PDB file of C-alpha atoms in Angstrom:
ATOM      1  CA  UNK W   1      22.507 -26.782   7.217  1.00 91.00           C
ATOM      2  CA  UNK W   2      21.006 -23.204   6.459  1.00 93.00           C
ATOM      3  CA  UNK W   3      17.327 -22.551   5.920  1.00 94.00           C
ATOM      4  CA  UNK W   4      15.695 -19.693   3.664  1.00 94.00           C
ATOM      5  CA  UNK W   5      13.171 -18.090   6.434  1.00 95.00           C
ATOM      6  CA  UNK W   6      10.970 -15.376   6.159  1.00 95.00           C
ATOM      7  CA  UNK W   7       7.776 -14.354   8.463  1.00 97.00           C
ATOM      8  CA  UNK W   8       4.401 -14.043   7.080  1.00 97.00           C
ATOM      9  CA  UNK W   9       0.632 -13.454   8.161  1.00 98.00           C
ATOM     10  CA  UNK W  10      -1.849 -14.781   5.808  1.00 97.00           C
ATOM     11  CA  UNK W  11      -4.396 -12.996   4.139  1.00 97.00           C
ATOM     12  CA  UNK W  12      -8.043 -13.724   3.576  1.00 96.00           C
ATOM     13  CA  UNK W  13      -9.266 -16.073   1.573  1.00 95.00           C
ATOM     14  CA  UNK W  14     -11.616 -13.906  -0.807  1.00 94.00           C
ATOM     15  CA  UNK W  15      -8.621 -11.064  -0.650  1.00 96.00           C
ATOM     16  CA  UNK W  16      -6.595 -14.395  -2.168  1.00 96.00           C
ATOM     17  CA  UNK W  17      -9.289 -15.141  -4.740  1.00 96.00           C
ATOM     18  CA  UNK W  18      -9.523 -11.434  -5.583  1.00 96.00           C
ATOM     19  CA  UNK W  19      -5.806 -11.273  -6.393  1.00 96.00           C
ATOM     20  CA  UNK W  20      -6.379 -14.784  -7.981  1.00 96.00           C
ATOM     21  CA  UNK W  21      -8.762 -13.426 -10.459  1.00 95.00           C
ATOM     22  CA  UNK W  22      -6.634 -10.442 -11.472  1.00 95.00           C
ATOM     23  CA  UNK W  23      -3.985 -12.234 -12.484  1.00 94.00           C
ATOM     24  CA  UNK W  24      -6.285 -13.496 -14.993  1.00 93.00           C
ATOM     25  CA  UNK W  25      -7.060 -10.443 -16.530  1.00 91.00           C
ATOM     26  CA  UNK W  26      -2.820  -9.537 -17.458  1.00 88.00           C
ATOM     27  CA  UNK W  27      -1.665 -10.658 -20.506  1.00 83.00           C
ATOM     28  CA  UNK W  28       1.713 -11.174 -19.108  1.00 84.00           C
ATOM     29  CA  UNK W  29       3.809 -13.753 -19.909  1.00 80.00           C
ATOM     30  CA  UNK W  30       7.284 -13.216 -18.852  1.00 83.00           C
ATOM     31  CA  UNK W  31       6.369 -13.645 -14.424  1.00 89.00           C
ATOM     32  CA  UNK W  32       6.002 -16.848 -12.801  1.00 90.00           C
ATOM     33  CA  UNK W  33       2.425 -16.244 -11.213  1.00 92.00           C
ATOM     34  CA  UNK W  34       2.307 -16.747  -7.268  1.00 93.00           C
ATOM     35  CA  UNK W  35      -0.453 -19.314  -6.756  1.00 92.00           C
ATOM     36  CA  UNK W  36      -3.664 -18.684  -5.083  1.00 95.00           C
ATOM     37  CA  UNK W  37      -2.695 -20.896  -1.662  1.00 94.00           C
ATOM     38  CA  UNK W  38       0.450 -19.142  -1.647  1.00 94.00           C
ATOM     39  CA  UNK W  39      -0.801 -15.775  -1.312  1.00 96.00           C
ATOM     40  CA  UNK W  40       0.487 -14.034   2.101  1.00 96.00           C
ATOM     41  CA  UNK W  41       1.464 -10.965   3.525  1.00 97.00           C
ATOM     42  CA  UNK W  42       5.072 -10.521   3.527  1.00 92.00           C
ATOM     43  CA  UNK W  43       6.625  -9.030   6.931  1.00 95.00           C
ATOM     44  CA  UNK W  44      10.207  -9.874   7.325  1.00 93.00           C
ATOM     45  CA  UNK W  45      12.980 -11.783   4.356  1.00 91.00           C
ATOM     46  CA  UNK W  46      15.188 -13.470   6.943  1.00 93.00           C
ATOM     47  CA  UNK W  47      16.878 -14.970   4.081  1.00 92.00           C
ATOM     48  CA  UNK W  48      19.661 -18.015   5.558  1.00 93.00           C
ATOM     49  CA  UNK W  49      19.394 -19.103   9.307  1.00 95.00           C
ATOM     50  CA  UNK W  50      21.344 -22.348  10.727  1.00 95.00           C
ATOM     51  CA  UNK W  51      19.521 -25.367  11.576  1.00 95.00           C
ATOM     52  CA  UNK W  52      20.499 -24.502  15.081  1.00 96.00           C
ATOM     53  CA  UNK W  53      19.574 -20.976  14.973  1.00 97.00           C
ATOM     54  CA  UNK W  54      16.137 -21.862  14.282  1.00 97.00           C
ATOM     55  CA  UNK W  55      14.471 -22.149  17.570  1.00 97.00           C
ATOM     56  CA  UNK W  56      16.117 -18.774  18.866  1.00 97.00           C
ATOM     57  CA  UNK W  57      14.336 -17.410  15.660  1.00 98.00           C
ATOM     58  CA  UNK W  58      11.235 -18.904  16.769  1.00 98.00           C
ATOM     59  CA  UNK W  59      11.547 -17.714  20.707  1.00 98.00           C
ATOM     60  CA  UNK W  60      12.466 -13.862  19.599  1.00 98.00           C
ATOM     61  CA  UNK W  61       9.216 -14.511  17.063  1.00 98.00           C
ATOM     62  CA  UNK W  62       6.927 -15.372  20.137  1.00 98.00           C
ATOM     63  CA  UNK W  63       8.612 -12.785  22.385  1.00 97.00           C
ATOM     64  CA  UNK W  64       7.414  -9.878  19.795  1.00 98.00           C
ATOM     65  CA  UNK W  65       3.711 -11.464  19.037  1.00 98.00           C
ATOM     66  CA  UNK W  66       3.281 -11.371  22.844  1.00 97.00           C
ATOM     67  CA  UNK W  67       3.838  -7.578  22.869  1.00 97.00           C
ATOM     68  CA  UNK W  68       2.390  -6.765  19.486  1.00 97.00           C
ATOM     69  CA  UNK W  69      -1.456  -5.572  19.220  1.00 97.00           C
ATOM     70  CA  UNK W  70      -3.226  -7.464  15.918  1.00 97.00           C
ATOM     71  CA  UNK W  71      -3.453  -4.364  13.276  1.00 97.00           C
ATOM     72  CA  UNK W  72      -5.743  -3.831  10.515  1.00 97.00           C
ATOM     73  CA  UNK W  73      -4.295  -2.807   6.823  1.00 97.00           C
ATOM     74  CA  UNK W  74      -5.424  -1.755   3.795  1.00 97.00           C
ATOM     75  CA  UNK W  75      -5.201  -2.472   0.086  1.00 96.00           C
ATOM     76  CA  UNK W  76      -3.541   0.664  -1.850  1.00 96.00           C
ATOM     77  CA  UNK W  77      -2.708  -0.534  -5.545  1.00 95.00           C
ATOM     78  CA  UNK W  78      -0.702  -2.909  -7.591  1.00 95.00           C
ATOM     79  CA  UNK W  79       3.019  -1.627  -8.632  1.00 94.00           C
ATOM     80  CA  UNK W  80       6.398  -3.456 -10.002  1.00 93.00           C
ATOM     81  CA  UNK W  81       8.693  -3.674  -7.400  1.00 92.00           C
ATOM     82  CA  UNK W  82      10.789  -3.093  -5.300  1.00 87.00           C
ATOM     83  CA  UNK W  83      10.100   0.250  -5.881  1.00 85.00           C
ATOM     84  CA  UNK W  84      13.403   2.876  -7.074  1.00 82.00           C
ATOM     85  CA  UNK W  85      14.888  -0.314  -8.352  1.00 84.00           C
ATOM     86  CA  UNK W  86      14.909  -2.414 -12.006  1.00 85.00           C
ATOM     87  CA  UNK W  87      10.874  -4.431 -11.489  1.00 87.00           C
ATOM     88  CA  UNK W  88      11.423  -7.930 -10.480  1.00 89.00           C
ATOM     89  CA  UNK W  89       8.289  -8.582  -8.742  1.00 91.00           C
ATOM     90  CA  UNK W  90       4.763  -7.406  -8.885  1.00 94.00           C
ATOM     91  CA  UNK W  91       3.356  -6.542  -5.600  1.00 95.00           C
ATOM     92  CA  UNK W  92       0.159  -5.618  -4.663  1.00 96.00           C
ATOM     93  CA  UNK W  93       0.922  -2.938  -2.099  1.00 96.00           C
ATOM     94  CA  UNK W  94      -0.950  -2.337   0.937  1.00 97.00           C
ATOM     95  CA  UNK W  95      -1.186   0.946   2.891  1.00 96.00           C
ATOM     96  CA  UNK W  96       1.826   2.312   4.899  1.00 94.00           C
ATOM     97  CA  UNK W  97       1.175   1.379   8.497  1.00 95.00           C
ATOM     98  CA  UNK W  98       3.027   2.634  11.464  1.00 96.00           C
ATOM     99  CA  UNK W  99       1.772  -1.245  13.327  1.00 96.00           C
ATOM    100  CA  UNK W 100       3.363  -3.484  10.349  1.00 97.00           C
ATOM    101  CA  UNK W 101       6.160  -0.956  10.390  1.00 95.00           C
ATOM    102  CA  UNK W 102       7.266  -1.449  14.076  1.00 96.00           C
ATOM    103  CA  UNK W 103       6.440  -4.626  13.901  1.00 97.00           C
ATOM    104  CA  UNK W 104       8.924  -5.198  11.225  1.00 95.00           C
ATOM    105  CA  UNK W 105      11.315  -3.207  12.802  1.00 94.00           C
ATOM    106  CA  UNK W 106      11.547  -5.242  16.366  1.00 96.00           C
ATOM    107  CA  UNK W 107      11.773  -8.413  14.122  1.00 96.00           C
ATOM    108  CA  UNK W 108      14.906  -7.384  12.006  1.00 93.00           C
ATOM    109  CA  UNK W 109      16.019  -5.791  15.145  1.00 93.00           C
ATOM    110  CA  UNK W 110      15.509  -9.018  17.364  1.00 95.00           C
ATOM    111  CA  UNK W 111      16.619 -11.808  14.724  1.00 94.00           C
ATOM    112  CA  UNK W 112      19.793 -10.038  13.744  1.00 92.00           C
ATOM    113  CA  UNK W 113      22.316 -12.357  15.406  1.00 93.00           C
ATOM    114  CA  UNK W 114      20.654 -15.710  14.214  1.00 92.00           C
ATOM    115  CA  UNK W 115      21.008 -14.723   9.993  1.00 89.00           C
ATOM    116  CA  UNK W 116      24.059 -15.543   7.922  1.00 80.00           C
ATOM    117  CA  UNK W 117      23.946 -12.321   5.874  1.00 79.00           C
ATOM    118  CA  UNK W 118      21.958  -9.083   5.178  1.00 71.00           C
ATOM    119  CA  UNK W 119      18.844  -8.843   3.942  1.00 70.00           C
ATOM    120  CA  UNK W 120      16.548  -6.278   2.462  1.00 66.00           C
ATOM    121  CA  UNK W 121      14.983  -5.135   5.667  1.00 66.00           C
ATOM    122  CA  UNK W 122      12.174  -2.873   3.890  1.00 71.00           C
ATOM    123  CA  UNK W 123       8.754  -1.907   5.449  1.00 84.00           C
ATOM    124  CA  UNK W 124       5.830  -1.729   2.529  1.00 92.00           C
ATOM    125  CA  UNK W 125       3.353  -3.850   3.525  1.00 95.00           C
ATOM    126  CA  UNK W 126       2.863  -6.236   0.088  1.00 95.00           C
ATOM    127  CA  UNK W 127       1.715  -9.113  -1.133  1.00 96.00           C
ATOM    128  CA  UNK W 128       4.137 -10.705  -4.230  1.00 94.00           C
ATOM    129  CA  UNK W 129       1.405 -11.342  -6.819  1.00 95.00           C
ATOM    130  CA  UNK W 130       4.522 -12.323  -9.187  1.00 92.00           C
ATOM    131  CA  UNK W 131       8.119 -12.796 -10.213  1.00 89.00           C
ATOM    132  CA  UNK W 132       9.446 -11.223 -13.511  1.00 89.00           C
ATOM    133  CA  UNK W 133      11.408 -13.191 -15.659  1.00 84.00           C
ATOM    134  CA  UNK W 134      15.241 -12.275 -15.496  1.00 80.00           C
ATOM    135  CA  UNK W 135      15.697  -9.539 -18.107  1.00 77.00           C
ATOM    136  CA  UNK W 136      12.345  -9.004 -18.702  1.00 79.00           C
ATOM    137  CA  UNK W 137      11.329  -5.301 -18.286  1.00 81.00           C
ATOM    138  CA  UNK W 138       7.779  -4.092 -17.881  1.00 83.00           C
ATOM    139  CA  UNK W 139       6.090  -0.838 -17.532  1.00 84.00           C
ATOM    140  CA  UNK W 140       3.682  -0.045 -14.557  1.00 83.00           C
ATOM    141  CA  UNK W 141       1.060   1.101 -17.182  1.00 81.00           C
ATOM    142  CA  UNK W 142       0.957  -2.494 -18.229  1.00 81.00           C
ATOM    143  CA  UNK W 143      -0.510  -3.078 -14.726  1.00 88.00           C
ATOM    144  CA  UNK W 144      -4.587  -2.249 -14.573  1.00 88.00           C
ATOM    145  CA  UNK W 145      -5.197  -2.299 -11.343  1.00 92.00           C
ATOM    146  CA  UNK W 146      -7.752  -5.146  -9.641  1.00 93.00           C
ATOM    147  CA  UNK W 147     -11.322  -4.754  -8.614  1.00 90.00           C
ATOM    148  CA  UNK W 148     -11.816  -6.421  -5.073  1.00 93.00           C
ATOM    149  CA  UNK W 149     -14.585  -7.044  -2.933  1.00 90.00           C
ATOM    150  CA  UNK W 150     -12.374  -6.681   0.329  1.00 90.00           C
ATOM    151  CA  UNK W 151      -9.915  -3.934   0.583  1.00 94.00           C
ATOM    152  CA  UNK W 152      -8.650  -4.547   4.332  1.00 95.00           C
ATOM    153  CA  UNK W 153      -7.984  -7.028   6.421  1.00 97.00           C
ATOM    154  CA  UNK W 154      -7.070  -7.724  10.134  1.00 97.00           C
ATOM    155  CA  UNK W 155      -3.535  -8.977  11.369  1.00 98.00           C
ATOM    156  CA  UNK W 156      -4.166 -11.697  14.406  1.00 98.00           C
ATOM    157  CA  UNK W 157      -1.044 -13.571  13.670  1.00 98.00           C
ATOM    158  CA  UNK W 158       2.307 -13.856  12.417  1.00 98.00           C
ATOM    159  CA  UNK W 159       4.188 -17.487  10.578  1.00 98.00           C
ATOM    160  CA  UNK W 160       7.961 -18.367  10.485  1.00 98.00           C
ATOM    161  CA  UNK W 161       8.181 -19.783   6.857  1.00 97.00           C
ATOM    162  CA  UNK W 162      10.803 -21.821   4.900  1.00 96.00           C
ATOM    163  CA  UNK W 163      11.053 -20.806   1.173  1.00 94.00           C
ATOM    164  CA  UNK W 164      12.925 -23.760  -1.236  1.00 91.00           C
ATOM    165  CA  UNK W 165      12.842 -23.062  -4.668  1.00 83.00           C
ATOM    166  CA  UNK W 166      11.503 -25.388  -7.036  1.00 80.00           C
ATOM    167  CA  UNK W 167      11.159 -25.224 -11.152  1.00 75.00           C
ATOM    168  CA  UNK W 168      10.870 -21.010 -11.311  1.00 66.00           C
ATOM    169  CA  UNK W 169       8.780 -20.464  -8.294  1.00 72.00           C
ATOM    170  CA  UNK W 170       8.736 -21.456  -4.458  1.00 82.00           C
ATOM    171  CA  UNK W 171       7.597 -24.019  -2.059  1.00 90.00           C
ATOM    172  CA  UNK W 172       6.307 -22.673   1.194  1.00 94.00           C
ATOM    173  CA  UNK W 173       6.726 -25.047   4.463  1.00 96.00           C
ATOM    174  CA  UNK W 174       4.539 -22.987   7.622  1.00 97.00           C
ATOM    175  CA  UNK W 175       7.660 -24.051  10.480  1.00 97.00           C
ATOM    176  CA  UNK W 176       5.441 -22.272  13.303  1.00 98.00           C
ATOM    177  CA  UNK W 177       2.529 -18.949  14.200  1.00 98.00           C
ATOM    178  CA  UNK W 178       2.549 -16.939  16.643  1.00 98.00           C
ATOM    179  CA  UNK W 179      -0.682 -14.834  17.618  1.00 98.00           C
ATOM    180  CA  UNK W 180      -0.444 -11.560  18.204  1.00 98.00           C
ATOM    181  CA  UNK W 181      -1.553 -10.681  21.742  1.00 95.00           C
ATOM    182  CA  UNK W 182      -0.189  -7.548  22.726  1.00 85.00           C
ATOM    183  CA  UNK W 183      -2.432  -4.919  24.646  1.00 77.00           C
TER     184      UNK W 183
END
């Protein structure tokens, strides 16, 4: 049986209200709203992985959190993403950091042979606030952006999740976290 994985780190809990509260504020009706608890920090789609596959996932995971140092990153603005393509998301993007980006890197790099196809293997550091509608299209200036008490947060840890779809938006199961300890 194949799994939909992806590795996460979670963000703060008054960064989560913050983002909460925005969503508030849009009059837009055609996303399905990400929900407060399921608010994270997106580092890696793994997309499919075998039942079996799943612990080497896990060990190559650990192997990397060992080495990695915990990073700090910042909130830069809210856009419709993925950017250069047609919106289907709204993200609230953080700051570009070379830490997340390596980081990201040694994951794809390391988990390559477990996944059953290709993925989107891009490096912004977001957080999905939402998921536009299928042939909805929206303009960025429709986006104000959010006021929020905290702007940056620390990176301590990294979690393997499984993503199952349910009724227009997704369930999250945490399958394992991994601290980062790296010098």
């Amino acid at each position: 049986m194949k799994r939909r994985l992806f590795v996460a780190a979670d963000i703060p809990k008054s960064l989560a209200v913050g983002f909460s509260a925005y969503q508030k504020t849009l009059s837009i009706n055609q996303v399905s709203w990400t929900r407060e608890e399921d608010f994270h920090l997106t580092v890696a789609f793994l997309g499919y992985v075998t039942e079996e596959n799943i612990p080497s996932v896990e060990k190559e995971i650990s192997l990397i959190a060992g080495i990695t140092k915990q990073f700090e990153l910042h909130y830069d603005r809210v856009i419709l993403a993925p950017p250069g393509k047609d919106a289907s998301m709204i993200w609230a993007k953080l700051a570009p950091s070379e830490q997340y980006s390596d980081l990201v890197g040694k994951i794809y790099s390391n988990v390559k042979p477990y996944i059953t196809e290709q993925t989107r293997t891009e490096r912004i550091p977001h957080i999905t606030l939402a998921r536009i509608k299928q042939g909805i299209v929206l303009e960025e200036s429709s986006l104000a952006q959010p006021e929020l008490e905290q702007k940056k947060f620390v990176v301590d840890q990294i979690s393997l999740f499984e993503s199952k779809p349910i009724e227009g938006a997704s369930e999250y199961t945490r399958l394992s976290t991994f601290k980062l300890e790296g010098n």
